[in-house]
Tab-separated table of C-alpha atoms in Angstrom:
chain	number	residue	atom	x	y	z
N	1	UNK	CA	29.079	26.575	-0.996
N	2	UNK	CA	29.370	28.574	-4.166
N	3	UNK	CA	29.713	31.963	-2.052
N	4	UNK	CA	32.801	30.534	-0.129
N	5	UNK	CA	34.555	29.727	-3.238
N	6	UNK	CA	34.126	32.843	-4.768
N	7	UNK	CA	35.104	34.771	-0.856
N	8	UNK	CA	38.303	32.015	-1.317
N	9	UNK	CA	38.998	33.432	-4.704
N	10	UNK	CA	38.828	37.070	-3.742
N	11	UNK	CA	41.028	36.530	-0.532
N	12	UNK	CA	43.586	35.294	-2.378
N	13	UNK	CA	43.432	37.691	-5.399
N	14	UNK	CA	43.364	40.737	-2.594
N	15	UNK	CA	46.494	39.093	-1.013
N	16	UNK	CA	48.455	38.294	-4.317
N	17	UNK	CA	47.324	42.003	-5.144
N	18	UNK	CA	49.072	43.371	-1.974
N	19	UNK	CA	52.318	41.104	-1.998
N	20	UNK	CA	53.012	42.478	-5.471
N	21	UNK	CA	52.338	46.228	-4.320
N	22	UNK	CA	54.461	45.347	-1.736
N	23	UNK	CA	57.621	43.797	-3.824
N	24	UNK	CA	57.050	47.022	-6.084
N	25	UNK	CA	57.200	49.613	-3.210
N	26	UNK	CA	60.734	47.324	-2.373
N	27	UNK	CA	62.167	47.184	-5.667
N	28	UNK	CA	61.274	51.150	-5.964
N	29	UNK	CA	63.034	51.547	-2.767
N	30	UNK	CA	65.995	49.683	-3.302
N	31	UNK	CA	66.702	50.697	-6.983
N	32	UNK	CA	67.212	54.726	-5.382
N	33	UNK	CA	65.244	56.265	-8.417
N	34	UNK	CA	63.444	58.660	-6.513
N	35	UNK	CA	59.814	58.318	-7.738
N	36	UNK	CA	57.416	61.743	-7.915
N	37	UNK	CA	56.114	62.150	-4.396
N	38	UNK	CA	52.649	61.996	-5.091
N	39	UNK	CA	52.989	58.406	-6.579
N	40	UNK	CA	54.825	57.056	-3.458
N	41	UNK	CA	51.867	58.183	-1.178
N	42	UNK	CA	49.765	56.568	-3.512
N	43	UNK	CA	51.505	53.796	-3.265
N	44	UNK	CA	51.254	53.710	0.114
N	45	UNK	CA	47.238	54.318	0.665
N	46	UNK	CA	46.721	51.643	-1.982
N	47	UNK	CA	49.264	49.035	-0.006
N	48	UNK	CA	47.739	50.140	3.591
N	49	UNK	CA	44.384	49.818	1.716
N	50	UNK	CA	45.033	46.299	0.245
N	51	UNK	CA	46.441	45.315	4.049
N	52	UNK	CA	43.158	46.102	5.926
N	53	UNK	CA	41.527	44.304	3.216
N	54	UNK	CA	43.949	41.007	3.890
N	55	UNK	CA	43.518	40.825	7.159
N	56	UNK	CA	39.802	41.758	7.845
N	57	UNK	CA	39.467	38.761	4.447
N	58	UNK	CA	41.769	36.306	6.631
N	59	UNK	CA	39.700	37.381	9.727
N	60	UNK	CA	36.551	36.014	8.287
N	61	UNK	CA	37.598	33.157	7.107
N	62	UNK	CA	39.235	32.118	10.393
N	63	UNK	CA	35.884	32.669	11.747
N	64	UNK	CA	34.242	30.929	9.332
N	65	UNK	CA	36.310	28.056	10.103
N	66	UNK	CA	35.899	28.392	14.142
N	67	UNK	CA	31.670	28.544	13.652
N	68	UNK	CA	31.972	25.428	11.372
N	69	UNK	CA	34.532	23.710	13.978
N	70	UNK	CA	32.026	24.215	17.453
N	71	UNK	CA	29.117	23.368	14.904
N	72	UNK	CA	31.014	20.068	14.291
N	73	UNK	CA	31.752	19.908	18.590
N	74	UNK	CA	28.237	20.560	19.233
N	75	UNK	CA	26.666	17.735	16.846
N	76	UNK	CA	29.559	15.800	18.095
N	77	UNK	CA	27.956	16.036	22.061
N	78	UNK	CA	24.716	14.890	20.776
């Protein structure tokens, strides 16, 4: 049980982590200061980056969930 705390923890660390990268890539966007070129593809690799990470986190825990759910159906039938 202690592992899926700490997985819950991480998950939502990884996705706070990307919605700030996120509101920074907007706010650099929308302010038009131009920033150096290499920092806005760096920007970009780390907020692709922090989105795979999201979704493959959000992907295990939804099957996580569905393995725990047709554990409960099958105990359920017997």
């Amino acid at each position: 049980m202690n592992q899926r705390r700490s997985k819950k923890i991480i998950r939502w660390l990884v996705t706070v982590t990307f919605t700030l990268v996120c509101v920074v890539n907007i706010f650099l966007t929308l302010s038009g200061r131009k920033p150096e070129r290499v920092s806005t593809i760096v920007l970009h690799v780390v907020q692709l980056m922090l989105l795979g990470a999201v979704i493959f986190l959000w992907g295990e825990e939804r099957a996580e969930c569905q393995a725990d759910f047709d554990r409960e159906q099958g105990d359920r039938k017997n």
